[in-house]
PDB file of C-alpha atoms and ligand atoms in Angstrom:
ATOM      1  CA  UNK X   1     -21.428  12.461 -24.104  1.00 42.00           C
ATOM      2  CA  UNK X   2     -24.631  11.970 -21.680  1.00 45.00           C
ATOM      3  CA  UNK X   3     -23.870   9.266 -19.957  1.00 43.00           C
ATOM      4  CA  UNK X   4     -26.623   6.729 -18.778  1.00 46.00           C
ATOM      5  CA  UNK X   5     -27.784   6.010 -14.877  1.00 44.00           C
ATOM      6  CA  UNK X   6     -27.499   2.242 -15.132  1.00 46.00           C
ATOM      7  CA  UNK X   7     -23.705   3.002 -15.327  1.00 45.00           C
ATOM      8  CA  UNK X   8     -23.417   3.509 -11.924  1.00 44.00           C
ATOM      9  CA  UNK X   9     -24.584  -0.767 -11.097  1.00 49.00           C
ATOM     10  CA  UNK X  10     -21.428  -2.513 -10.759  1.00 55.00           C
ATOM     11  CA  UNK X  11     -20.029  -4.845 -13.149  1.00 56.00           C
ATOM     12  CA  UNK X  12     -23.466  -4.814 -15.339  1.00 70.00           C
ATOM     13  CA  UNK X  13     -21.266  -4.392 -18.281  1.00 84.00           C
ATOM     14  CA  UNK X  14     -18.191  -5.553 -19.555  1.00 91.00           C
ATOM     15  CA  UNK X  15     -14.925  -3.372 -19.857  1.00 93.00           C
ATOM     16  CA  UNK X  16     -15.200  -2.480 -23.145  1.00 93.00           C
ATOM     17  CA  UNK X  17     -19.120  -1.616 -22.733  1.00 95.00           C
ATOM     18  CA  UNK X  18     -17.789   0.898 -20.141  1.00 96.00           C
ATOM     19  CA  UNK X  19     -15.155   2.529 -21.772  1.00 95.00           C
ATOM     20  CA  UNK X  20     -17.349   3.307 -24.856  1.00 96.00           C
ATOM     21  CA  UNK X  21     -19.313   4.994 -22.547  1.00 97.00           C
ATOM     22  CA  UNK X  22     -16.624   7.154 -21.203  1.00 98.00           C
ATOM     23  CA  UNK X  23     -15.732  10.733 -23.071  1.00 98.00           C
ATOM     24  CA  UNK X  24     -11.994  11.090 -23.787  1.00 98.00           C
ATOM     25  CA  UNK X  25     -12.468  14.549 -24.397  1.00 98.00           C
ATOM     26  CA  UNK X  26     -13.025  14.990 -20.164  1.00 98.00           C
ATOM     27  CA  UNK X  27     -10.879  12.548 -19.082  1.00 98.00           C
ATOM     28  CA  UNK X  28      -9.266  13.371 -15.049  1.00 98.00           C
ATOM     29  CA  UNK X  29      -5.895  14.571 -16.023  1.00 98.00           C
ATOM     30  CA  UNK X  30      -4.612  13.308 -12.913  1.00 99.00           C
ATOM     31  CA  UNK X  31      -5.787  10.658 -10.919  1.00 99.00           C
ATOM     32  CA  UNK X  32      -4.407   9.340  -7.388  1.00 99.00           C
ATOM     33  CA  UNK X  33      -5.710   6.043  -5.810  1.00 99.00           C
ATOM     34  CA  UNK X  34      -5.390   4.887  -2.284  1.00 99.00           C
ATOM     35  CA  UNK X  35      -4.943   1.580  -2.317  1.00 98.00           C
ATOM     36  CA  UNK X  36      -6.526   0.091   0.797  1.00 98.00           C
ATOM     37  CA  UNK X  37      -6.749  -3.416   1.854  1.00 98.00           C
ATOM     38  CA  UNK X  38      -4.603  -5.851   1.017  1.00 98.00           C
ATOM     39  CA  UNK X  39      -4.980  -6.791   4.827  1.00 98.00           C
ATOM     40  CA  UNK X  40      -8.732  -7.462   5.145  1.00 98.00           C
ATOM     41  CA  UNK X  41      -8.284  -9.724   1.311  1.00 98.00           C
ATOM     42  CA  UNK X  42      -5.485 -11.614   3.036  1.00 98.00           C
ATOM     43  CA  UNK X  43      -7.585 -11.683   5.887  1.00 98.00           C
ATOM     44  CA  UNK X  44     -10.924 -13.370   4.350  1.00 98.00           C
ATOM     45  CA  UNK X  45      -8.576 -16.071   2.935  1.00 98.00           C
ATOM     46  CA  UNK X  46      -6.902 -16.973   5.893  1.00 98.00           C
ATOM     47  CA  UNK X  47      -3.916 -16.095   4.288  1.00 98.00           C
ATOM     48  CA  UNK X  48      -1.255 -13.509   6.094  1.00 98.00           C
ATOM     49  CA  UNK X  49      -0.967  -9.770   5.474  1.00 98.00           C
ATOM     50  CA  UNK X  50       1.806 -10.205   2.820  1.00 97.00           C
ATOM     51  CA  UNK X  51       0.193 -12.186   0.506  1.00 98.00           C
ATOM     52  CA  UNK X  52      -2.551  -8.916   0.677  1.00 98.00           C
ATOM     53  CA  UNK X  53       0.149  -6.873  -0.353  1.00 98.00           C
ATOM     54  CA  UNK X  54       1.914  -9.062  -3.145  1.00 98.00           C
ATOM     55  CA  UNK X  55      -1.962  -9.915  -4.554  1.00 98.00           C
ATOM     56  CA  UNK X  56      -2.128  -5.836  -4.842  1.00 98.00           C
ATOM     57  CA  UNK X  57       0.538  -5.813  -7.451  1.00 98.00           C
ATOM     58  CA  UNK X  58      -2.051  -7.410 -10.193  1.00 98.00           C
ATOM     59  CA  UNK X  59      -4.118  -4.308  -8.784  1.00 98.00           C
ATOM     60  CA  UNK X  60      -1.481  -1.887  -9.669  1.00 98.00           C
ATOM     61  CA  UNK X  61      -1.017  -3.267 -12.613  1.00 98.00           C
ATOM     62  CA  UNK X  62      -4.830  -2.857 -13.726  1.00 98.00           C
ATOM     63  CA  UNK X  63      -5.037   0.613 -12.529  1.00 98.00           C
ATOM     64  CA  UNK X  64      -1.933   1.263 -14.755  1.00 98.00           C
ATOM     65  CA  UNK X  65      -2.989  -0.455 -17.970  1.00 97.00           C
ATOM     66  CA  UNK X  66      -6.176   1.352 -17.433  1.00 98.00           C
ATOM     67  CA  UNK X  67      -5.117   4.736 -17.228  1.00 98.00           C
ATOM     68  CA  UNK X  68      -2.449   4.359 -20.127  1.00 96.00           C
ATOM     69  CA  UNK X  69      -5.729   2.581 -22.659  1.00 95.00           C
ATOM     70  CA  UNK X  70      -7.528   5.962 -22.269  1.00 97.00           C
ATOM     71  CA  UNK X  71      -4.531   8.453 -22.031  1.00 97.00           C
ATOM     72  CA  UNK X  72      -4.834   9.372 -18.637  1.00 98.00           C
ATOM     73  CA  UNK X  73      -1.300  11.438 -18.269  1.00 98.00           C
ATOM     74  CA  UNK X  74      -1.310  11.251 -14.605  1.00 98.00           C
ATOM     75  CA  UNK X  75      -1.493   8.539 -12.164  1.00 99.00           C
ATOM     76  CA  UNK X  76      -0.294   8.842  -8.589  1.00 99.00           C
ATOM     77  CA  UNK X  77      -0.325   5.389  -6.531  1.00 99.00           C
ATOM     78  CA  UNK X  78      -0.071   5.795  -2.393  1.00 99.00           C
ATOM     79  CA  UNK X  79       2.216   2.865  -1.430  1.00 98.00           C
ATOM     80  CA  UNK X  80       3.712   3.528   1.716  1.00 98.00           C
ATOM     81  CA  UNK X  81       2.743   6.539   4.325  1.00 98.00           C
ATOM     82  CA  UNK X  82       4.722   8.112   7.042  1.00 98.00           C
ATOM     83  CA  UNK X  83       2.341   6.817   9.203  1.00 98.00           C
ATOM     84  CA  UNK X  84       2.648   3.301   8.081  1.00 98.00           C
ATOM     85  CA  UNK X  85       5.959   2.841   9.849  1.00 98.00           C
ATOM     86  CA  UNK X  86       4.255   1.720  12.521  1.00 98.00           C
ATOM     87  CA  UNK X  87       3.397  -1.359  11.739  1.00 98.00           C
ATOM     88  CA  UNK X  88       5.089  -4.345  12.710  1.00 97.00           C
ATOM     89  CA  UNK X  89       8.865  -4.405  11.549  1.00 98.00           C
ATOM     90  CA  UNK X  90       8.219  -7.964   9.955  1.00 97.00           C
ATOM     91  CA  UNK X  91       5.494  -6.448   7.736  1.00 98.00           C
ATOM     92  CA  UNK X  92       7.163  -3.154   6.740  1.00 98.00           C
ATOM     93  CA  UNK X  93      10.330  -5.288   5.772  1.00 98.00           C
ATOM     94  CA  UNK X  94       8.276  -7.394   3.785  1.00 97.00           C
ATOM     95  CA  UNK X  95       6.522  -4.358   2.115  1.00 98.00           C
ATOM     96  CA  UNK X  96       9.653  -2.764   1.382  1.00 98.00           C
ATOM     97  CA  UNK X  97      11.160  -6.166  -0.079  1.00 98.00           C
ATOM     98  CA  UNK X  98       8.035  -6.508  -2.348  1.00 98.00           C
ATOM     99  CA  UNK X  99       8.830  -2.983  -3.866  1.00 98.00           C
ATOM    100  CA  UNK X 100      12.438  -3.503  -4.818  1.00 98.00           C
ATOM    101  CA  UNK X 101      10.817  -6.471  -6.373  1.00 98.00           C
ATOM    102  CA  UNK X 102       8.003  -4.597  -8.217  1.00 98.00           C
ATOM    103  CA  UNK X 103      10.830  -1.963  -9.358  1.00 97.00           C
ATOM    104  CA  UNK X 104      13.606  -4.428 -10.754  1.00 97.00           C
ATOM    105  CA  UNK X 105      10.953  -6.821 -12.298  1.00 97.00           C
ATOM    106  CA  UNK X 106       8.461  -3.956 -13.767  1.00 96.00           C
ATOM    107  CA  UNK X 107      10.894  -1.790 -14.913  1.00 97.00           C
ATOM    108  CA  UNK X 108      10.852  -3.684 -18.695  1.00 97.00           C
ATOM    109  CA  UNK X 109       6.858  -3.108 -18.792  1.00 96.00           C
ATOM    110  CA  UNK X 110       7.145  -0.040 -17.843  1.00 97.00           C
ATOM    111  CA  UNK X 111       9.657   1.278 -20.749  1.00 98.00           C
ATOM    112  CA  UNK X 112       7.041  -1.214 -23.229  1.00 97.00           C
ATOM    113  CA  UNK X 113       4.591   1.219 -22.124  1.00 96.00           C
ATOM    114  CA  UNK X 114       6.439   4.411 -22.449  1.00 97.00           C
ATOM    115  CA  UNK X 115       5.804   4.837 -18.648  1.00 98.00           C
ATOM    116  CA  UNK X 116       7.345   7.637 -16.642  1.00 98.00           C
ATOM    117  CA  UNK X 117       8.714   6.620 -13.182  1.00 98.00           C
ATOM    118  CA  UNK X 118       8.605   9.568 -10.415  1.00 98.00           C
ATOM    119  CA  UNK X 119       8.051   9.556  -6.676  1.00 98.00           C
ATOM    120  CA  UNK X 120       6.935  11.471  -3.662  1.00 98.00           C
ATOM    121  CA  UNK X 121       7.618  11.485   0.446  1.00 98.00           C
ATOM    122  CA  UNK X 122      10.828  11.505   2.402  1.00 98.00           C
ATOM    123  CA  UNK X 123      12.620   9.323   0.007  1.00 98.00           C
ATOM    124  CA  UNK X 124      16.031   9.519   1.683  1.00 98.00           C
ATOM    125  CA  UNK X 125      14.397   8.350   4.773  1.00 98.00           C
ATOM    126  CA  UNK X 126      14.158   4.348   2.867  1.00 98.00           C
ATOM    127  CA  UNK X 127      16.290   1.796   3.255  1.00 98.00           C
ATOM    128  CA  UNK X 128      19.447   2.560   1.231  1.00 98.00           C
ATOM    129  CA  UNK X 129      18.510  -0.584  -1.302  1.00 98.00           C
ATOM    130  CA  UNK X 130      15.235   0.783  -1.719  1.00 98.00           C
ATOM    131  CA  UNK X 131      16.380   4.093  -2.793  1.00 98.00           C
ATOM    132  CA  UNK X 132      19.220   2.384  -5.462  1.00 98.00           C
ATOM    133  CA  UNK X 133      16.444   0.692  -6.995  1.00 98.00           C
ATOM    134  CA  UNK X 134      14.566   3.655  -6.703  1.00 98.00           C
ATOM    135  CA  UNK X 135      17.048   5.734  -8.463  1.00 98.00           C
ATOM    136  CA  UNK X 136      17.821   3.026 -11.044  1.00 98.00           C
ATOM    137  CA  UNK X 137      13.743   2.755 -11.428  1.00 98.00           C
ATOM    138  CA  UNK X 138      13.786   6.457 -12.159  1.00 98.00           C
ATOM    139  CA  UNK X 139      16.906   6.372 -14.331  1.00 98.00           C
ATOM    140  CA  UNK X 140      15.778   3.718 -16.810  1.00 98.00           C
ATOM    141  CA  UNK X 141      12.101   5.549 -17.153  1.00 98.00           C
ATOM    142  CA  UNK X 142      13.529   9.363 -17.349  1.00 98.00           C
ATOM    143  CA  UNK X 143      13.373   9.750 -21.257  1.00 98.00           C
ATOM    144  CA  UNK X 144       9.306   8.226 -21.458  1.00 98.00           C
ATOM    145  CA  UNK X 145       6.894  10.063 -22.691  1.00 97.00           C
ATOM    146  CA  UNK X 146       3.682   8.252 -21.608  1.00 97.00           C
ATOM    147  CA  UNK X 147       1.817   8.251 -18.546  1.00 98.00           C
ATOM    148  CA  UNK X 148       3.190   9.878 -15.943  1.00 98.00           C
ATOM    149  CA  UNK X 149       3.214   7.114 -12.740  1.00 98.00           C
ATOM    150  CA  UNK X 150       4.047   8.472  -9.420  1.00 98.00           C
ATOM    151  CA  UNK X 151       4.394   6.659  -5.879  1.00 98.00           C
ATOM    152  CA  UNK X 152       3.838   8.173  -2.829  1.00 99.00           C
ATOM    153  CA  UNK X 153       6.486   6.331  -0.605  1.00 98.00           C
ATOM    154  CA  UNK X 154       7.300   7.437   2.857  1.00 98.00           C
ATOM    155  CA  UNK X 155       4.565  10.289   2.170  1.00 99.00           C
ATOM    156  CA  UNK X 156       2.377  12.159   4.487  1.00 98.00           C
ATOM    157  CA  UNK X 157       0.944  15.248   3.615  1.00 98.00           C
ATOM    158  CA  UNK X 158       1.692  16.850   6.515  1.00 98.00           C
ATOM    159  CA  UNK X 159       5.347  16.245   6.407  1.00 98.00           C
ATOM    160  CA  UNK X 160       5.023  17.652   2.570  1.00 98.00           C
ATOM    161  CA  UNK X 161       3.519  20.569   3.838  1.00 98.00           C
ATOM    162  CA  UNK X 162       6.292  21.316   6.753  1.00 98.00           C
ATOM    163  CA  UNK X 163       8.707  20.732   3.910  1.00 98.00           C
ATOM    164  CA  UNK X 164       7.522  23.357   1.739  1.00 98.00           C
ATOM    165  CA  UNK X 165       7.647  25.641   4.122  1.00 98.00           C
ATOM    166  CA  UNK X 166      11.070  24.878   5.238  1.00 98.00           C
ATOM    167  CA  UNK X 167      12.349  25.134   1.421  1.00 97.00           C
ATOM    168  CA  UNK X 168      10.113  28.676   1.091  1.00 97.00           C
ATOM    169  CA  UNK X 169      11.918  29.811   3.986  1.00 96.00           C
ATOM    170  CA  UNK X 170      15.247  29.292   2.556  1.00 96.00           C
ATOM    171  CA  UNK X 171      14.744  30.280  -0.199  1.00 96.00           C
ATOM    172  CA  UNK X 172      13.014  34.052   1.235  1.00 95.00           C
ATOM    173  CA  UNK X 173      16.289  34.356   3.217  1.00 96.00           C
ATOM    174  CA  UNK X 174      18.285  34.487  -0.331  1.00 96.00           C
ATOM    175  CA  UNK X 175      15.445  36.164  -1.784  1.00 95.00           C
ATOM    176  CA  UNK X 176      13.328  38.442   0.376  1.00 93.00           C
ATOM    177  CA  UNK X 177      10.804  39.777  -2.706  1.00 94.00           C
ATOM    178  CA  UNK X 178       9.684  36.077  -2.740  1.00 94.00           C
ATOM    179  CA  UNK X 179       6.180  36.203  -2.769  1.00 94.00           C
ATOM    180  CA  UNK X 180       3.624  34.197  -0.327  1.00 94.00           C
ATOM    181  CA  UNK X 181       0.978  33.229  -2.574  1.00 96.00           C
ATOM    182  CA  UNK X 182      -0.512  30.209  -3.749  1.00 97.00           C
ATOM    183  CA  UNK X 183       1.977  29.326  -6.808  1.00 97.00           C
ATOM    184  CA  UNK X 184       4.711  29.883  -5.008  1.00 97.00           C
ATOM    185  CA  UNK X 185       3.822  27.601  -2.060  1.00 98.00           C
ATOM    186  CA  UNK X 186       2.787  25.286  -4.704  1.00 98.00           C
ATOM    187  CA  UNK X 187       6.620  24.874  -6.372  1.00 98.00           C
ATOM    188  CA  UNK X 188       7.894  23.877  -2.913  1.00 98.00           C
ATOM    189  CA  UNK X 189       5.493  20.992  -2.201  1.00 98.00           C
ATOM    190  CA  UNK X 190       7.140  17.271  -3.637  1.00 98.00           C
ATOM    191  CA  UNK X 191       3.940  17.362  -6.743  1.00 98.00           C
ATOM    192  CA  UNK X 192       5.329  20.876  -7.857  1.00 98.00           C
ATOM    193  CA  UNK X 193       5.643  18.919 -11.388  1.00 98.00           C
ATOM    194  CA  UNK X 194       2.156  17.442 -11.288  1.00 98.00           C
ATOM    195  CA  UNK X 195      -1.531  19.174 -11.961  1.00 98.00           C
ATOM    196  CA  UNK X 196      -3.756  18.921  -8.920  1.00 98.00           C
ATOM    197  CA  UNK X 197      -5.611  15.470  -8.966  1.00 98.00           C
ATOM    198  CA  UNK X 198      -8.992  15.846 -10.452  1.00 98.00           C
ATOM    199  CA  UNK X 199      -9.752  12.623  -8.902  1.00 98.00           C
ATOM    200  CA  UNK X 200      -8.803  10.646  -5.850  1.00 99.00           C
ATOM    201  CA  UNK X 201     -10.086   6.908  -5.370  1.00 99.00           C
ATOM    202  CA  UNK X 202     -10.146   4.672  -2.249  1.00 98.00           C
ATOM    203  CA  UNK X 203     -10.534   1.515  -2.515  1.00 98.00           C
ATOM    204  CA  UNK X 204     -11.959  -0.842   1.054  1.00 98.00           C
ATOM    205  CA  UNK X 205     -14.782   1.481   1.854  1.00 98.00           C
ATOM    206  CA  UNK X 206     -13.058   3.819   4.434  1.00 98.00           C
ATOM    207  CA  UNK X 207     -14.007   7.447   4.079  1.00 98.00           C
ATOM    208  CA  UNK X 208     -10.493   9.230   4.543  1.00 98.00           C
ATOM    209  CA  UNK X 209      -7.741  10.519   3.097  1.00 98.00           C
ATOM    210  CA  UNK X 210      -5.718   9.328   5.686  1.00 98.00           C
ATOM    211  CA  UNK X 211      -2.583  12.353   5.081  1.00 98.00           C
ATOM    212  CA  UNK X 212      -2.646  12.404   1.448  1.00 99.00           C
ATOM    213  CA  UNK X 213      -2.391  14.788  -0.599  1.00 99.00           C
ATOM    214  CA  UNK X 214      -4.219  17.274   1.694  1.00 98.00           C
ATOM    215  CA  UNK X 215      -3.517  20.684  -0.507  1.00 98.00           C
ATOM    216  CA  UNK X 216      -3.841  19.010  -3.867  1.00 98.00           C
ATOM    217  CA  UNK X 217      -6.613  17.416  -3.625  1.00 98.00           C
ATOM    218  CA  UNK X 218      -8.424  20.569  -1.808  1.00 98.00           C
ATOM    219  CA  UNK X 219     -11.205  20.642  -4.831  1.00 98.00           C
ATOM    220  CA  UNK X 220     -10.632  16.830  -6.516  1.00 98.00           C
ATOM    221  CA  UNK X 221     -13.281  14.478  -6.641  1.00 98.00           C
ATOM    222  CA  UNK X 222     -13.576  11.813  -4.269  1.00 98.00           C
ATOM    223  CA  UNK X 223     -14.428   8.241  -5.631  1.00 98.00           C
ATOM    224  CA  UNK X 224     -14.648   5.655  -2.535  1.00 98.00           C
ATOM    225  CA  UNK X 225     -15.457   1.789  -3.401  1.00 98.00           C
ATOM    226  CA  UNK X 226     -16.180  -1.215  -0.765  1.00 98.00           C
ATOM    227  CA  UNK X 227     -13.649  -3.295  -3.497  1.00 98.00           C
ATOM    228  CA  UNK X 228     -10.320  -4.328  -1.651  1.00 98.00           C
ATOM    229  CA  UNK X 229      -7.337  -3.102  -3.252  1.00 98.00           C
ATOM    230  CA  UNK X 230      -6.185  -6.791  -4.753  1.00 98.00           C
ATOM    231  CA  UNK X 231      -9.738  -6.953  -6.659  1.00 98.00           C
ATOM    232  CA  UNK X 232      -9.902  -3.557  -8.195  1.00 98.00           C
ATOM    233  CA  UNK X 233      -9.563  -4.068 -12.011  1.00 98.00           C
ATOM    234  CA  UNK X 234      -9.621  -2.146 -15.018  1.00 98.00           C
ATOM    235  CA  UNK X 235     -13.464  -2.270 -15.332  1.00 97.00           C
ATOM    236  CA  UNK X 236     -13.428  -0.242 -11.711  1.00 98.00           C
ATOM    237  CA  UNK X 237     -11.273   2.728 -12.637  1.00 98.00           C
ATOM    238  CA  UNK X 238     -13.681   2.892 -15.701  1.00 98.00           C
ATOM    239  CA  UNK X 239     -17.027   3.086 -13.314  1.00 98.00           C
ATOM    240  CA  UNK X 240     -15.031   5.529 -11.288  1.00 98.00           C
ATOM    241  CA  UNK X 241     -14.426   7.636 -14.263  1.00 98.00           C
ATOM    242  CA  UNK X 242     -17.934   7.484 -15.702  1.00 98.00           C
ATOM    243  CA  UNK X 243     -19.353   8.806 -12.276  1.00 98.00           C
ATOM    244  CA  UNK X 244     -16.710  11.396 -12.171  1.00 98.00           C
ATOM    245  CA  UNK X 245     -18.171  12.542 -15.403  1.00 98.00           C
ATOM    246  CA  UNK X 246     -21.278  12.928 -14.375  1.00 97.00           C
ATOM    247  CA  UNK X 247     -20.194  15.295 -11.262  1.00 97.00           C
ATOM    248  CA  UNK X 248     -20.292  19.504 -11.461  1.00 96.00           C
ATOM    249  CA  UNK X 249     -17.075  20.140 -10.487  1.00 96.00           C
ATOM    250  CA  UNK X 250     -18.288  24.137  -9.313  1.00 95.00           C
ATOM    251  CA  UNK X 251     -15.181  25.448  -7.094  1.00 96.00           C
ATOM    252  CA  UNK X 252     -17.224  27.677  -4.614  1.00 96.00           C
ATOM    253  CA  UNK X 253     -19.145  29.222  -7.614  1.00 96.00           C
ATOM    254  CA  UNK X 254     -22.531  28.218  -9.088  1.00 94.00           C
ATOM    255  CA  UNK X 255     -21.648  26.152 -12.162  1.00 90.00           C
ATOM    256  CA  UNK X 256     -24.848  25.249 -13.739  1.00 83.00           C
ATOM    257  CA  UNK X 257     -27.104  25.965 -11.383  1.00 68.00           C
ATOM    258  CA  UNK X 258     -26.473  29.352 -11.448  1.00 64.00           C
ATOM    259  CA  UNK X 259     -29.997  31.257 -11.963  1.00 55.00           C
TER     260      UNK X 259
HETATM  261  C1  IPE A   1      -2.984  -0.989   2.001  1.00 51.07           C
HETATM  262  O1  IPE A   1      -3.545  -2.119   2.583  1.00 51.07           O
HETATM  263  C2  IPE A   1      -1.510  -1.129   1.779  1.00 51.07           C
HETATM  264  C3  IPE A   1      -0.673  -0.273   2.648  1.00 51.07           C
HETATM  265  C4  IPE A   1      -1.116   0.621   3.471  1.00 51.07           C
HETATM  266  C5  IPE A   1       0.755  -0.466   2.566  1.00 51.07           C
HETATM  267  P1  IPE A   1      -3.599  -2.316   4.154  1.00 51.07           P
HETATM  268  O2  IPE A   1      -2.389  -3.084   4.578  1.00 51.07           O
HETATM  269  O3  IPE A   1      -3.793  -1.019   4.851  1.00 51.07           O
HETATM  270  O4  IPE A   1      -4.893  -3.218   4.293  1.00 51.07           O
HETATM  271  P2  IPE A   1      -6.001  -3.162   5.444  1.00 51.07           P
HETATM  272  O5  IPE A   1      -6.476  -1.760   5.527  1.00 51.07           O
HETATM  273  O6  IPE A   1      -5.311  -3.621   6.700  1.00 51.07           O
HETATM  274  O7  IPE A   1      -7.043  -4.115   4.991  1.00 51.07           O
HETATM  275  C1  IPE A   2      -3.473   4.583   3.665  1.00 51.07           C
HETATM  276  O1  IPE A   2      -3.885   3.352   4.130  1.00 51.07           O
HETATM  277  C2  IPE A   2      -2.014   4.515   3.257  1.00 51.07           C
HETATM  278  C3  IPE A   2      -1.753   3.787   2.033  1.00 51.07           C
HETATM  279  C4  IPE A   2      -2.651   3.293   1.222  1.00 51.07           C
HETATM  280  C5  IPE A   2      -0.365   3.641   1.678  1.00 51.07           C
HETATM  281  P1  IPE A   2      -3.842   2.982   5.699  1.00 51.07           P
HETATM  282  O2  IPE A   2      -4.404   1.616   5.808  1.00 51.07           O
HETATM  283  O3  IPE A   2      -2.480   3.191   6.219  1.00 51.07           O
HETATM  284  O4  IPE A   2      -4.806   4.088   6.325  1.00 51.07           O
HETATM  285  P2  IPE A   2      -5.624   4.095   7.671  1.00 51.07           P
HETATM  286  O5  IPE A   2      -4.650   3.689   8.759  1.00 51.07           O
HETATM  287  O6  IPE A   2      -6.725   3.096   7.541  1.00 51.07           O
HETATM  288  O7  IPE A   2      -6.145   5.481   7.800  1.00 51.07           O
HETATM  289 MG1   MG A   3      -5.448   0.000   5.444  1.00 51.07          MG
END
């Protein structure tokens, strides 16, 4: 469906007005978000960092309910990154508290919505109560057959990558016709259950991927907005899929322009 330029003016029109302009029939298949500042929203109020963070669950929620309205089958969510250890023990605690929260009180929703827990990153590097609620998370989601949500937790692309090789590696020394290729790397890396992302969003206006998803996302769409993580809503996602829409997606070739 064409779709018209005075999409792209934020909130102009209402949710619904946007998502009858959207065509289910090219729908992402797989979109990932990075969810970027809860600190600067916290920030503006006066309020500290955590309350950022908790006010980014209502976020996660929207980007959820969004995704699972249109039949979006995958949605990957950026939580926690390798790199994000480094922030001050009182915060990460917090952050990691806030999670086992979101997992045992979420977990209900989730099954209402036939939602399908997964995960990504050095997982046995958590907390051990993280990774029980993780595991019970995952347990109590296994049979849905909805969206597909995944957190990155404890993930950096890098490590991914250093991973998969590590795994290929063993796995050549049992098997020494193994071949190198692409597909082959690609069932070592943590997403080897996923599709690529057709789509990554950023939410707070910075212009990085800051370690995520480096291979995947090697031809997805970028979508970046100046919204802070706790105010993206539903009607967001939307814009972000009407503009992806309008893109030519032309992997090194000539796509339409070809004369
Ligand atoms: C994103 O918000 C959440 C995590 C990285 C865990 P930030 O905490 O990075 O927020 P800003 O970037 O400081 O505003
Ligand atoms: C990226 O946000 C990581 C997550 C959203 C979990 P950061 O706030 O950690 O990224 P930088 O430090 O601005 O690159
Ligand atoms: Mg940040």
């Amino acid at each position: 469906m064409p779709v018209s330029p005075r999409l792209t003016v934020k909130s102009q029109l209402s949710e619904e007005q946007l998502l009858a302009h959207i065509d289910l029939a090219a729908l992402p298949q797989h979109i990932a978000i990075i969810m970027d500042g809860n600190g600067r929203w916290a920030r503006r109020r006066h309020l500290p960092r955590i309350a950022g963070h908790r006010a980014g669950i209502r976020a996660v929620r929207q980007a959820i309910e969004a995704c699972a309205r249109l039949g979006v089958p995958y949605l990957t969510l950026y939580a926690f990154s390798v790199e994000n250890w480094k922030r001050p023990h009182a915060e990460v605690e917090l952050l990691m508290g806030l999670l086992r929260e979101y997992l045992k009180k979420e977990i209900a929703e989730l099954n209402r919505q036939r939602i399908r827990l997964g995960v990504i990153g050095r997982i046995g590097e958590l907390p051990l109560p993280v990774q029980r609620d993780l595991q019970t998370a995952l347990e109590k989601t296994r049979r849905n057959t909805g969206l597909r949500l995944t957190l990155a937790l404890n993930y950096g692309s890098r490590a991914e990558l250093l991973d998969a090789v590590r795994s290929l590696l063993e796995e050549r020394a049992g098997n020494g016709s193994l071949p190198l290729d692409e597909e082959t790397f690609r069932q070592h890396l943590y997403t080897r259950d996923l599709p690529d992302p057709d789509l990554v969003v950023r939410t707070s206006g910075e212009m990085r991927l800051s370690n995520f998803l480096l291979w995947q996302a090697a031809y997805a769409e970028l979508w970046i907005t100046n919204t802070l993580w706790p105010d993206f809503t539903q009607c967001d996602l939307f814009q972000a899929i009407l503009d992806y829409q309008k893109r030519e997606r032309r992997y090194g070739g000539l796509g339409m322009a070809r004369s």
